[in-house]
Amino acid sequence: MKQTSMEECIELLLLSAKDSRLSKAVFSKPLSRDVKKTVLTVRMIKGERMLQAETFTTDNKAYHKNIPLCEAADVLVELMAGYAQVNVLCEGASAEWRCSKSGTQTLIGGAKLRSALADGRTAVVDTAGNNLSKKHILDGTEPFLKMLGISDGNGRIYDKKHMKFRQINRFVELVRDVSEHLPSKEIYICDLCCGKSYLSFAVYHYFANVLGLTTHMTGVDLKADVVSYCNEVAQKLGFEGLHFVCGDVAAFEVAHKPDLVVSLHACDVATDIVLEKAVAWQTPVILSTPCCHHEMNRLLNCKALSFVSEHSMLRQKLCDAVTDALRLKWLGSHGYRTSALELVEDAPKNILLRAVRLPDNEETKRAMERARREYDEARRYLCDDSRIGLLEDGQSMFSKS
């Protein structure tokens, strides 16, 4: 009898846990309003390998339960019945199970994860006790980190660069998490508003040197001196597929449509322009970390929220959140599955917007129409003006048409 997608997801989860290759499994979109999510990790407890379940509730509490692998199958069936999405995450591969409101179940990336587990292409994680020692993709010894002044000749991260190193590593980990949506042999990437290009070098290194793909990557920025410096560094490193050009992102066009568009800290409406370009190119995966959010602060005009907006500091926090939420809703209206993720803990500018292009079918079209209605309603509510424009033609999503 053919496996259901739920049975296959459980099998992959247990298979990866058995060999300590499961980084974590995240159960999200709970059916109960009292629960936020459950996260499973592998732990060695009293000499026995177990799945440790940590359930987070809406009253900000967390509950732990240790599940022996020999008993886990039945427990997982019961656990999955309370969630609409499960992500099984391993180093280098992942799978995602979903259950729609109608009860339709699908598993995405299952074959790829199974193959990676069989071929040993997923790394073993440390399961010692209750302290998981995380292995980063970058360790500081990479030549580009030394040349960019992140680490010294021995690979030790400079004290003042630890935050930057964590930021770079986390971004690359998030790139890895969407690898199933990207080509496996040759890839085209754009880094828009690339600035000093720490991210460009890290992402190029990951695809070209860690994964061994034929990698073509272009960084775009307005500062000629920075672009010249980055091209010089790329040449010294032997990164033949990495190039930087000086120009306005709004006017930049590609010879080959990118498979991935990334952007780190594009200032204010520059993030909107980055998203517009990526959507116009129908880019499969978009990863963008916004910077400041001045435009919404200038245009916010909502009487119902005046009790927040009358306080300047709270107004700015509100504008930060709703700007990025509107960006995600706008991306959804153009056929993307979206999420907001934390880039680095306890740091400013730490929200990453992730968008993965959905298949062109009737379900996606309905989702796009719904997102467009919600987007338009939110703009009118926030700015009290039905003429607030769309993120098109190089304009901010908040500019008047």
mmCIF file of C-alpha atoms in Angstrom:
data_model
loop_
_atom_site.group_PDB
_atom_site.id
_atom_site.type_symbol
_atom_site.label_atom_id
_atom_site.label_comp_id
_atom_site.label_asym_id
_atom_site.label_seq_id
_atom_site.Cartn_x
_atom_site.Cartn_y
_atom_site.Cartn_z
ATOM 1 C CA MET A 1 0.000 0.000 0.000
ATOM 2 C CA LYS A 2 1.319 3.419 -0.939
ATOM 3 C CA GLN A 3 2.416 5.659 1.929
ATOM 4 C CA THR A 4 0.450 8.761 2.734
ATOM 5 C CA SER A 5 2.381 12.030 2.798
ATOM 6 C CA MET A 6 2.055 12.086 6.605
ATOM 7 C CA GLU A 7 3.512 8.578 6.908
ATOM 8 C CA GLU A 8 6.366 9.503 4.583
ATOM 9 C CA CYS A 9 7.087 12.672 6.577
ATOM 10 C CA ILE A 10 7.199 10.691 9.837
ATOM 11 C CA GLU A 11 9.455 8.075 8.247
ATOM 12 C CA LEU A 12 11.900 10.749 7.044
ATOM 13 C CA LEU A 13 11.853 12.466 10.429
ATOM 14 C CA LEU A 14 12.659 9.210 12.242
ATOM 15 C CA LEU A 15 15.220 8.178 9.638
ATOM 16 C CA SER A 16 17.115 11.442 10.056
ATOM 17 C CA ALA A 17 16.800 11.286 13.853
ATOM 18 C CA LYS A 18 18.091 7.708 14.014
ATOM 19 C CA ASP A 19 21.445 8.747 12.521
ATOM 20 C CA SER A 20 21.528 12.091 14.395
ATOM 21 C CA ARG A 21 21.149 14.018 11.136
ATOM 22 C CA LEU A 22 17.992 15.862 12.125
ATOM 23 C CA SER A 23 18.747 19.509 12.894
ATOM 24 C CA LYS A 24 15.160 20.059 14.005
ATOM 25 C CA ALA A 25 11.563 19.481 13.014
ATOM 26 C CA VAL A 26 9.218 22.445 13.342
ATOM 27 C CA PHE A 27 5.465 21.889 13.736
ATOM 28 C CA SER A 28 3.666 25.125 12.840
ATOM 29 C CA LYS A 29 0.225 26.479 11.894
ATOM 30 C CA PRO A 30 -1.434 24.867 14.936
ATOM 31 C CA LEU A 31 -5.126 24.045 14.936
ATOM 32 C CA SER A 32 -5.389 25.077 18.589
ATOM 33 C CA ARG A 33 -5.349 28.761 19.500
ATOM 34 C CA ASP A 34 -3.503 27.937 22.723
ATOM 35 C CA VAL A 35 -0.357 26.735 20.950
ATOM 36 C CA LYS A 36 2.254 28.558 18.861
ATOM 37 C CA LYS A 37 4.473 25.715 17.656
ATOM 38 C CA THR A 38 6.375 22.561 18.636
ATOM 39 C CA VAL A 39 10.048 22.010 17.872
ATOM 40 C CA LEU A 40 11.647 18.537 17.888
ATOM 41 C CA THR A 41 15.390 17.967 18.271
ATOM 42 C CA VAL A 42 17.470 14.835 18.859
ATOM 43 C CA ARG A 43 19.042 14.352 22.294
ATOM 44 C CA MET A 44 21.076 11.638 23.987
ATOM 45 C CA ILE A 45 19.530 11.286 27.431
ATOM 46 C CA LYS A 46 20.885 8.637 29.833
ATOM 47 C CA GLY A 47 22.520 6.901 26.921
ATOM 48 C CA GLU A 48 19.332 6.689 24.833
ATOM 49 C CA ARG A 49 18.644 8.672 21.684
ATOM 50 C CA MET A 50 15.375 10.545 22.029
ATOM 51 C CA LEU A 51 13.279 13.183 20.339
ATOM 52 C CA GLN A 52 12.912 16.170 22.642
ATOM 53 C CA ALA A 53 9.672 18.055 21.979
ATOM 54 C CA GLU A 54 9.433 21.674 23.066
ATOM 55 C CA THR A 55 5.934 23.119 22.749
ATOM 56 C CA PHE A 56 5.460 26.894 22.940
ATOM 57 C CA THR A 57 2.067 28.210 24.029
ATOM 58 C CA THR A 58 0.351 31.548 23.485
ATOM 59 C CA ASP A 59 0.754 32.450 27.164
ATOM 60 C CA ASN A 60 4.545 32.447 26.625
ATOM 61 C CA LYS A 61 5.231 29.121 28.322
ATOM 62 C CA ALA A 62 7.231 26.163 27.020
ATOM 63 C CA TYR A 63 6.671 22.491 27.778
ATOM 64 C CA HIS A 64 9.227 19.716 27.224
ATOM 65 C CA LYS A 65 8.692 16.050 26.551
ATOM 66 C CA ASN A 66 11.304 13.378 25.800
ATOM 67 C CA ILE A 67 10.157 10.713 23.333
ATOM 68 C CA PRO A 68 12.174 7.470 22.876
ATOM 69 C CA LEU A 69 12.653 6.775 19.169
ATOM 70 C CA CYS A 70 11.123 3.311 19.555
ATOM 71 C CA GLU A 71 7.852 4.931 20.654
ATOM 72 C CA ALA A 72 7.983 8.010 18.458
ATOM 73 C CA ALA A 73 5.944 6.888 15.419
ATOM 74 C CA ASP A 74 2.581 6.801 17.196
ATOM 75 C CA VAL A 75 3.351 9.997 19.140
ATOM 76 C CA LEU A 76 4.189 11.820 15.889
ATOM 77 C CA VAL A 77 0.912 10.790 14.270
ATOM 78 C CA GLU A 78 -0.974 12.282 17.206
ATOM 79 C CA LEU A 79 1.229 15.417 17.222
ATOM 80 C CA MET A 80 0.845 16.055 13.481
ATOM 81 C CA ALA A 81 -2.933 15.890 13.806
ATOM 82 C CA GLY A 82 -2.740 19.193 15.672
ATOM 83 C CA TYR A 83 -0.758 21.092 13.057
ATOM 84 C CA ALA A 84 -1.133 22.056 9.404
ATOM 85 C CA GLN A 85 2.590 22.247 8.586
ATOM 86 C CA VAL A 86 5.753 20.338 9.535
ATOM 87 C CA ASN A 87 9.285 21.197 8.362
ATOM 88 C CA VAL A 88 11.934 18.488 8.687
ATOM 89 C CA LEU A 89 15.286 20.284 8.575
ATOM 90 C CA CYS A 90 18.686 18.644 8.070
ATOM 91 C CA GLU A 91 22.040 20.111 7.103
ATOM 92 C CA GLY A 92 21.825 20.475 3.307
ATOM 93 C CA ALA A 93 18.290 19.173 2.747
ATOM 94 C CA SER A 94 14.770 19.566 4.080
ATOM 95 C CA ALA A 95 11.165 18.496 3.553
ATOM 96 C CA GLU A 96 7.861 20.245 4.237
ATOM 97 C CA TRP A 97 4.517 18.566 4.958
ATOM 98 C CA ARG A 98 1.294 20.546 4.664
ATOM 99 C CA CYS A 99 -2.355 19.850 5.325
ATOM 100 C CA SER A 100 -4.897 22.186 3.725
ATOM 101 C CA LYS A 101 -8.177 23.250 5.319
ATOM 102 C CA SER A 102 -9.925 20.676 3.149
ATOM 103 C CA GLY A 103 -7.668 17.943 4.529
ATOM 104 C CA THR A 104 -5.461 17.541 1.456
ATOM 105 C CA GLN A 105 -1.944 16.528 2.473
ATOM 106 C CA THR A 106 1.246 17.175 0.495
ATOM 107 C CA LEU A 107 4.946 16.573 1.091
ATOM 108 C CA ILE A 108 7.462 18.846 -0.629
ATOM 109 C CA GLY A 109 11.143 17.901 -0.894
ATOM 110 C CA GLY A 110 10.658 14.383 0.461
ATOM 111 C CA ALA A 111 12.519 12.627 -2.345
ATOM 112 C CA LYS A 112 15.399 15.080 -2.154
ATOM 113 C CA LEU A 113 15.756 14.645 1.609
ATOM 114 C CA ARG A 114 15.586 10.853 1.329
ATOM 115 C CA SER A 115 18.304 10.896 -1.318
ATOM 116 C CA ALA A 116 20.491 13.214 0.781
ATOM 117 C CA LEU A 117 20.134 10.958 3.814
ATOM 118 C CA ALA A 118 20.944 7.858 1.765
ATOM 119 C CA ASP A 119 24.012 9.458 0.170
ATOM 120 C CA GLY A 120 25.343 10.880 3.429
ATOM 121 C CA ARG A 121 25.014 14.470 2.202
ATOM 122 C CA THR A 122 23.480 15.604 5.488
ATOM 123 C CA ALA A 123 25.762 16.471 8.387
ATOM 124 C CA VAL A 124 25.646 14.757 11.779
ATOM 125 C CA VAL A 125 24.563 17.107 14.580
ATOM 126 C CA ASP A 126 25.803 17.057 18.159
ATOM 127 C CA THR A 127 23.174 15.439 20.389
ATOM 128 C CA ALA A 128 25.127 15.527 23.657
ATOM 129 C CA GLY A 129 22.701 15.946 26.561
ATOM 130 C CA ASN A 130 20.386 18.935 26.402
ATOM 131 C CA ASN A 131 22.967 21.311 24.913
ATOM 132 C CA LEU A 132 22.996 21.235 21.144
ATOM 133 C CA SER A 133 26.297 22.487 19.790
ATOM 134 C CA LYS A 134 25.420 24.031 16.474
ATOM 135 C CA LYS A 135 27.816 23.676 13.595
ATOM 136 C CA HIS A 136 27.868 26.754 11.419
ATOM 137 C CA ILE A 137 28.406 26.610 7.678
ATOM 138 C CA LEU A 138 31.274 29.118 7.998
ATOM 139 C CA ASP A 139 33.953 28.777 10.678
ATOM 140 C CA GLY A 140 36.101 31.881 10.145
ATOM 141 C CA THR A 141 38.928 30.253 8.219
ATOM 142 C CA GLU A 142 37.385 31.019 4.819
ATOM 143 C CA PRO A 143 39.735 33.231 2.746
ATOM 144 C CA PHE A 144 37.010 35.756 1.901
ATOM 145 C CA LEU A 145 36.343 36.381 5.610
ATOM 146 C CA LYS A 146 40.011 37.093 6.176
ATOM 147 C CA MET A 147 40.248 39.393 3.174
ATOM 148 C CA LEU A 148 37.130 41.319 4.235
ATOM 149 C CA GLY A 149 38.509 41.859 7.730
ATOM 150 C CA ILE A 150 36.083 39.553 9.569
ATOM 151 C CA SER A 151 38.762 37.123 10.804
ATOM 152 C CA ASP A 152 42.530 37.127 11.247
ATOM 153 C CA GLY A 153 45.145 34.935 9.576
ATOM 154 C CA ASN A 154 44.365 32.066 11.957
ATOM 155 C CA GLY A 155 40.621 32.191 11.344
ATOM 156 C CA ARG A 156 39.787 33.880 14.664
ATOM 157 C CA ILE A 157 36.861 36.263 14.381
ATOM 158 C CA TYR A 158 37.794 39.797 15.418
ATOM 159 C CA ASP A 159 36.024 40.887 18.578
ATOM 160 C CA LYS A 160 34.212 43.770 16.862
ATOM 161 C CA LYS A 161 33.095 41.513 13.993
ATOM 162 C CA HIS A 162 31.305 38.766 15.919
ATOM 163 C CA MET A 163 27.865 40.232 15.196
ATOM 164 C CA LYS A 164 28.653 40.568 11.505
ATOM 165 C CA PHE A 165 29.948 36.976 11.413
ATOM 166 C CA ARG A 166 26.789 35.687 13.088
ATOM 167 C CA GLN A 167 24.695 37.702 10.655
ATOM 168 C CA ILE A 168 26.509 36.310 7.621
ATOM 169 C CA ASN A 169 26.329 32.742 8.911
ATOM 170 C CA ARG A 170 22.645 33.006 9.675
ATOM 171 C CA PHE A 171 21.883 34.395 6.232
ATOM 172 C CA VAL A 172 23.735 31.518 4.576
ATOM 173 C CA GLU A 173 21.801 29.064 6.748
ATOM 174 C CA LEU A 174 18.564 30.641 5.525
ATOM 175 C CA VAL A 175 19.814 30.302 1.953
ATOM 176 C CA ARG A 176 20.491 26.628 2.642
ATOM 177 C CA ASP A 177 16.934 26.197 3.932
ATOM 178 C CA VAL A 178 15.490 27.142 0.517
ATOM 179 C CA SER A 179 17.979 25.108 -1.527
ATOM 180 C CA GLU A 180 15.266 22.657 -2.607
ATOM 181 C CA HIS A 181 13.686 25.483 -4.629
ATOM 182 C CA LEU A 182 16.957 26.268 -6.439
ATOM 183 C CA PRO A 183 18.873 24.580 -9.282
ATOM 184 C CA SER A 184 21.287 21.814 -8.340
ATOM 185 C CA LYS A 185 23.961 22.317 -11.034
ATOM 186 C CA GLU A 186 24.113 25.920 -12.258
ATOM 187 C CA ILE A 187 22.684 28.963 -10.527
ATOM 188 C CA TYR A 188 22.242 32.685 -11.257
ATOM 189 C CA ILE A 189 22.105 35.088 -8.305
ATOM 190 C CA CYS A 190 21.679 38.846 -7.857
ATOM 191 C CA ASP A 191 22.597 40.845 -4.753
ATOM 192 C CA LEU A 192 20.840 44.192 -5.113
ATOM 193 C CA CYS A 193 22.047 47.212 -3.100
ATOM 194 C CA CYS A 194 24.985 45.023 -2.149
ATOM 195 C CA GLY A 195 27.052 47.687 -0.340
ATOM 196 C CA LYS A 196 30.300 46.257 1.064
ATOM 197 C CA SER A 197 29.110 42.856 -0.150
ATOM 198 C CA TYR A 198 29.882 40.644 2.833
ATOM 199 C CA LEU A 199 26.743 38.782 1.856
ATOM 200 C CA SER A 200 27.688 38.467 -1.819
ATOM 201 C CA PHE A 201 30.971 36.773 -1.010
ATOM 202 C CA ALA A 202 29.363 34.455 1.563
ATOM 203 C CA VAL A 203 26.510 33.363 -0.712
ATOM 204 C CA TYR A 204 28.854 32.884 -3.678
ATOM 205 C CA HIS A 205 31.231 30.842 -1.498
ATOM 206 C CA TYR A 206 28.361 28.661 -0.295
ATOM 207 C CA PHE A 207 27.087 27.760 -3.757
ATOM 208 C CA ALA A 208 30.423 27.621 -5.579
ATOM 209 C CA ASN A 209 32.704 26.116 -2.941
ATOM 210 C CA VAL A 210 30.473 24.330 -0.430
ATOM 211 C CA LEU A 211 27.855 22.937 -2.843
ATOM 212 C CA GLY A 212 30.094 22.895 -5.920
ATOM 213 C CA LEU A 213 27.579 24.543 -8.275
ATOM 214 C CA THR A 214 28.504 26.552 -11.334
ATOM 215 C CA THR A 215 27.693 29.945 -9.860
ATOM 216 C CA HIS A 216 27.038 33.253 -11.620
ATOM 217 C CA MET A 217 26.459 36.156 -9.253
ATOM 218 C CA THR A 218 26.138 39.899 -9.787
ATOM 219 C CA GLY A 219 26.209 42.547 -7.080
ATOM 220 C CA VAL A 220 24.741 45.975 -7.830
ATOM 221 C CA ASP A 221 25.362 49.205 -5.923
ATOM 222 C CA LEU A 222 25.523 52.952 -6.556
ATOM 223 C CA LYS A 223 28.924 53.523 -4.932
ATOM 224 C CA ALA A 224 31.638 53.280 -7.556
ATOM 225 C CA ASP A 225 34.520 52.976 -5.072
ATOM 226 C CA VAL A 226 32.836 50.111 -3.236
ATOM 227 C CA VAL A 227 32.076 48.307 -6.494
ATOM 228 C CA SER A 228 35.690 48.679 -7.620
ATOM 229 C CA TYR A 229 36.975 47.336 -4.302
ATOM 230 C CA CYS A 230 34.617 44.325 -4.383
ATOM 231 C CA ASN A 231 35.625 43.413 -7.941
ATOM 232 C CA GLU A 232 39.257 43.550 -6.857
ATOM 233 C CA VAL A 233 38.600 41.264 -3.882
ATOM 234 C CA ALA A 234 36.634 38.803 -6.040
ATOM 235 C CA GLN A 235 39.515 38.650 -8.512
ATOM 236 C CA LYS A 236 42.077 38.017 -5.749
ATOM 237 C CA LEU A 237 39.924 35.249 -4.316
ATOM 238 C CA GLY A 238 39.521 33.582 -7.689
ATOM 239 C CA PHE A 239 35.726 33.979 -7.550
ATOM 240 C CA GLU A 240 35.424 33.983 -11.345
ATOM 241 C CA GLY A 241 31.622 33.930 -11.401
ATOM 242 C CA LEU A 242 31.197 36.892 -9.037
ATOM 243 C CA HIS A 243 31.014 40.376 -10.526
ATOM 244 C CA PHE A 244 29.931 43.788 -9.299
ATOM 245 C CA VAL A 245 28.447 46.634 -11.318
ATOM 246 C CA CYS A 246 27.884 50.259 -10.436
ATOM 247 C CA GLY A 247 24.388 51.528 -11.127
ATOM 248 C CA ASP A 248 20.878 52.268 -9.976
ATOM 249 C CA VAL A 249 19.054 49.077 -8.991
ATOM 250 C CA ALA A 250 15.792 50.484 -10.401
ATOM 251 C CA ALA A 251 17.357 50.679 -13.865
ATOM 252 C CA PHE A 252 19.366 47.463 -13.661
ATOM 253 C CA GLU A 253 18.424 44.634 -16.024
ATOM 254 C CA VAL A 254 19.730 41.094 -16.252
ATOM 255 C CA ALA A 255 20.860 39.079 -19.253
ATOM 256 C CA HIS A 256 19.713 35.875 -17.532
ATOM 257 C CA LYS A 257 16.807 35.738 -15.087
ATOM 258 C CA PRO A 258 18.143 35.033 -11.584
ATOM 259 C CA ASP A 259 17.201 31.963 -9.574
ATOM 260 C CA LEU A 260 17.809 33.847 -6.337
ATOM 261 C CA VAL A 261 17.700 37.536 -5.404
ATOM 262 C CA VAL A 262 19.190 38.616 -2.078
ATOM 263 C CA SER A 263 19.457 41.990 -0.418
ATOM 264 C CA LEU A 264 20.879 42.957 2.950
ATOM 265 C CA HIS A 265 19.781 46.227 4.542
ATOM 266 C CA ALA A 266 18.617 48.134 1.464
ATOM 267 C CA CYS A 267 17.565 51.469 2.950
ATOM 268 C CA ASP A 268 13.865 52.371 3.186
ATOM 269 C CA VAL A 269 12.148 52.313 -0.236
ATOM 270 C CA ALA A 270 15.230 50.734 -1.828
ATOM 271 C CA THR A 271 13.902 47.461 -0.393
ATOM 272 C CA ASP A 272 10.638 48.050 -2.279
ATOM 273 C CA ILE A 273 12.590 48.536 -5.499
ATOM 274 C CA VAL A 274 14.541 45.332 -4.877
ATOM 275 C CA LEU A 275 11.321 43.377 -4.373
ATOM 276 C CA GLU A 276 9.756 44.922 -7.464
ATOM 277 C CA LYS A 277 12.726 43.926 -9.633
ATOM 278 C CA ALA A 278 12.780 40.389 -8.267
ATOM 279 C CA VAL A 279 9.052 39.912 -8.857
ATOM 280 C CA ALA A 280 9.287 41.376 -12.375
ATOM 281 C CA TRP A 281 11.964 38.760 -13.130
ATOM 282 C CA GLN A 282 9.717 36.053 -11.629
ATOM 283 C CA THR A 283 12.591 35.064 -9.369
ATOM 284 C CA PRO A 284 11.937 31.685 -7.676
ATOM 285 C CA VAL A 285 13.398 32.709 -4.293
ATOM 286 C CA ILE A 286 13.766 36.179 -2.729
ATOM 287 C CA LEU A 287 15.579 36.868 0.556
ATOM 288 C CA SER A 288 15.595 40.474 1.734
ATOM 289 C CA THR A 289 16.506 42.106 5.035
ATOM 290 C CA PRO A 290 15.064 45.656 5.138
ATOM 291 C CA CYS A 291 16.794 48.557 6.829
ATOM 292 C CA CYS A 292 14.981 51.752 7.869
ATOM 293 C CA HIS A 293 11.243 52.348 7.342
ATOM 294 C CA HIS A 294 10.797 56.097 6.947
ATOM 295 C CA GLU A 295 8.134 56.153 4.218
ATOM 296 C CA MET A 296 5.355 54.578 6.244
ATOM 297 C CA ASN A 297 6.225 56.818 9.202
ATOM 298 C CA ARG A 298 5.663 59.822 6.939
ATOM 299 C CA LEU A 299 2.352 58.593 5.517
ATOM 300 C CA LEU A 300 0.735 56.758 8.433
ATOM 301 C CA ASN A 301 -2.687 58.308 9.044
ATOM 302 C CA CYS A 302 -4.999 56.011 10.975
ATOM 303 C CA LYS A 303 -7.209 57.396 13.743
ATOM 304 C CA ALA A 304 -7.767 53.952 15.235
ATOM 305 C CA LEU A 305 -4.017 53.603 15.813
ATOM 306 C CA SER A 306 -3.427 57.134 17.072
ATOM 307 C CA PHE A 307 -2.988 55.860 20.629
ATOM 308 C CA VAL A 308 0.202 54.196 19.323
ATOM 309 C CA SER A 309 1.304 56.661 16.659
ATOM 310 C CA GLU A 310 1.193 59.666 19.004
ATOM 311 C CA HIS A 311 4.341 58.298 20.670
ATOM 312 C CA SER A 312 7.287 58.701 18.292
ATOM 313 C CA MET A 313 9.219 55.633 19.408
ATOM 314 C CA LEU A 314 6.164 53.381 19.320
ATOM 315 C CA ARG A 315 5.091 54.908 16.004
ATOM 316 C CA GLN A 316 8.393 53.895 14.452
ATOM 317 C CA LYS A 317 8.137 50.325 15.778
ATOM 318 C CA LEU A 318 4.610 50.112 14.424
ATOM 319 C CA CYS A 319 5.730 51.420 11.030
ATOM 320 C CA ASP A 320 8.594 48.930 10.922
ATOM 321 C CA ALA A 321 6.245 46.007 11.499
ATOM 322 C CA VAL A 322 3.393 47.036 9.194
ATOM 323 C CA THR A 323 5.757 48.029 6.375
ATOM 324 C CA ASP A 324 7.331 44.580 6.280
ATOM 325 C CA ALA A 325 3.958 42.890 6.734
ATOM 326 C CA LEU A 326 2.587 44.839 3.756
ATOM 327 C CA ARG A 327 5.630 43.882 1.704
ATOM 328 C CA LEU A 328 4.965 40.214 2.427
ATOM 329 C CA LYS A 329 1.282 40.616 1.561
ATOM 330 C CA TRP A 330 2.239 42.346 -1.699
ATOM 331 C CA LEU A 331 4.581 39.481 -2.551
ATOM 332 C CA GLY A 332 1.743 37.076 -1.786
ATOM 333 C CA SER A 333 -0.452 38.953 -4.256
ATOM 334 C CA HIS A 334 2.174 38.220 -6.910
ATOM 335 C CA GLY A 335 2.304 34.471 -6.377
ATOM 336 C CA TYR A 336 4.753 33.922 -3.527
ATOM 337 C CA ARG A 337 4.612 31.978 -0.292
ATOM 338 C CA THR A 338 6.070 34.345 2.297
ATOM 339 C CA SER A 339 7.401 34.449 5.834
ATOM 340 C CA ALA A 340 9.226 36.822 8.170
ATOM 341 C CA LEU A 341 12.221 35.281 9.935
ATOM 342 C CA GLU A 342 14.691 36.385 12.575
ATOM 343 C CA LEU A 343 18.145 37.020 11.164
ATOM 344 C CA VAL A 344 20.180 37.464 14.355
ATOM 345 C CA GLU A 345 18.915 37.554 17.933
ATOM 346 C CA ASP A 346 19.199 40.727 19.986
ATOM 347 C CA ALA A 347 20.258 42.896 17.050
ATOM 348 C CA PRO A 348 18.696 45.788 15.121
ATOM 349 C CA LYS A 349 17.555 45.247 11.543
ATOM 350 C CA ASN A 350 17.085 41.555 12.241
ATOM 351 C CA ILE A 351 13.983 40.688 10.180
ATOM 352 C CA LEU A 352 14.417 38.728 6.969
ATOM 353 C CA LEU A 353 11.613 38.577 4.402
ATOM 354 C CA ARG A 354 11.509 35.262 2.561
ATOM 355 C CA ALA A 355 9.442 34.658 -0.568
ATOM 356 C CA VAL A 356 9.266 31.416 -2.558
ATOM 357 C CA ARG A 357 7.403 31.437 -5.859
ATOM 358 C CA LEU A 358 4.351 29.178 -5.940
ATOM 359 C CA PRO A 359 3.348 26.986 -8.895
ATOM 360 C CA ASP A 360 1.094 28.592 -11.471
ATOM 361 C CA ASN A 361 -2.247 26.924 -10.737
ATOM 362 C CA GLU A 362 -5.788 27.778 -9.684
ATOM 363 C CA GLU A 363 -5.019 27.500 -5.971
ATOM 364 C CA THR A 364 -2.190 30.021 -6.319
ATOM 365 C CA LYS A 365 -4.393 32.387 -8.314
ATOM 366 C CA ARG A 366 -7.036 32.322 -5.585
ATOM 367 C CA ALA A 367 -4.373 32.981 -2.955
ATOM 368 C CA MET A 368 -3.049 35.897 -5.025
ATOM 369 C CA GLU A 369 -6.509 37.454 -5.331
ATOM 370 C CA ARG A 370 -7.095 37.113 -1.594
ATOM 371 C CA ALA A 371 -3.703 38.636 -0.766
ATOM 372 C CA ARG A 372 -4.342 41.538 -3.136
ATOM 373 C CA ARG A 373 -7.666 42.347 -1.464
ATOM 374 C CA GLU A 374 -6.083 42.193 1.988
ATOM 375 C CA TYR A 375 -3.185 44.334 0.816
ATOM 376 C CA ASP A 376 -5.457 47.038 -0.586
ATOM 377 C CA GLU A 377 -7.650 47.032 2.530
ATOM 378 C CA ALA A 378 -4.621 47.340 4.808
ATOM 379 C CA ARG A 379 -3.221 50.295 2.838
ATOM 380 C CA ARG A 380 -6.509 52.154 3.022
ATOM 381 C CA TYR A 381 -6.849 51.447 6.726
ATOM 382 C CA LEU A 382 -3.300 52.503 7.611
ATOM 383 C CA CYS A 383 -3.073 55.603 5.483
ATOM 384 C CA ASP A 384 -6.729 56.585 5.183
ATOM 385 C CA ASP A 385 -6.283 57.118 1.468
ATOM 386 C CA SER A 386 -7.543 54.823 -1.289
ATOM 387 C CA ARG A 387 -5.011 56.355 -3.667
ATOM 388 C CA ILE A 388 -1.989 54.896 -1.866
ATOM 389 C CA GLY A 389 -0.026 53.329 -4.685
ATOM 390 C CA LEU A 390 1.345 49.902 -5.473
ATOM 391 C CA LEU A 391 4.904 48.672 -5.475
ATOM 392 C CA GLU A 392 5.289 49.120 -9.217
ATOM 393 C CA ASP A 393 7.281 51.205 -11.661
ATOM 394 C CA GLY A 394 10.068 51.770 -9.132
ATOM 395 C CA GLN A 395 7.797 53.462 -6.585
ATOM 396 C CA SER A 396 7.420 52.743 -2.893
ATOM 397 C CA MET A 397 4.366 50.695 -2.063
ATOM 398 C CA PHE A 398 3.218 53.709 -0.072
ATOM 399 C CA SER A 399 3.714 56.412 -2.719
ATOM 400 C CA LYS A 400 0.580 58.061 -4.071
ATOM 401 C CA SER A 401 -0.267 57.149 -7.641
#
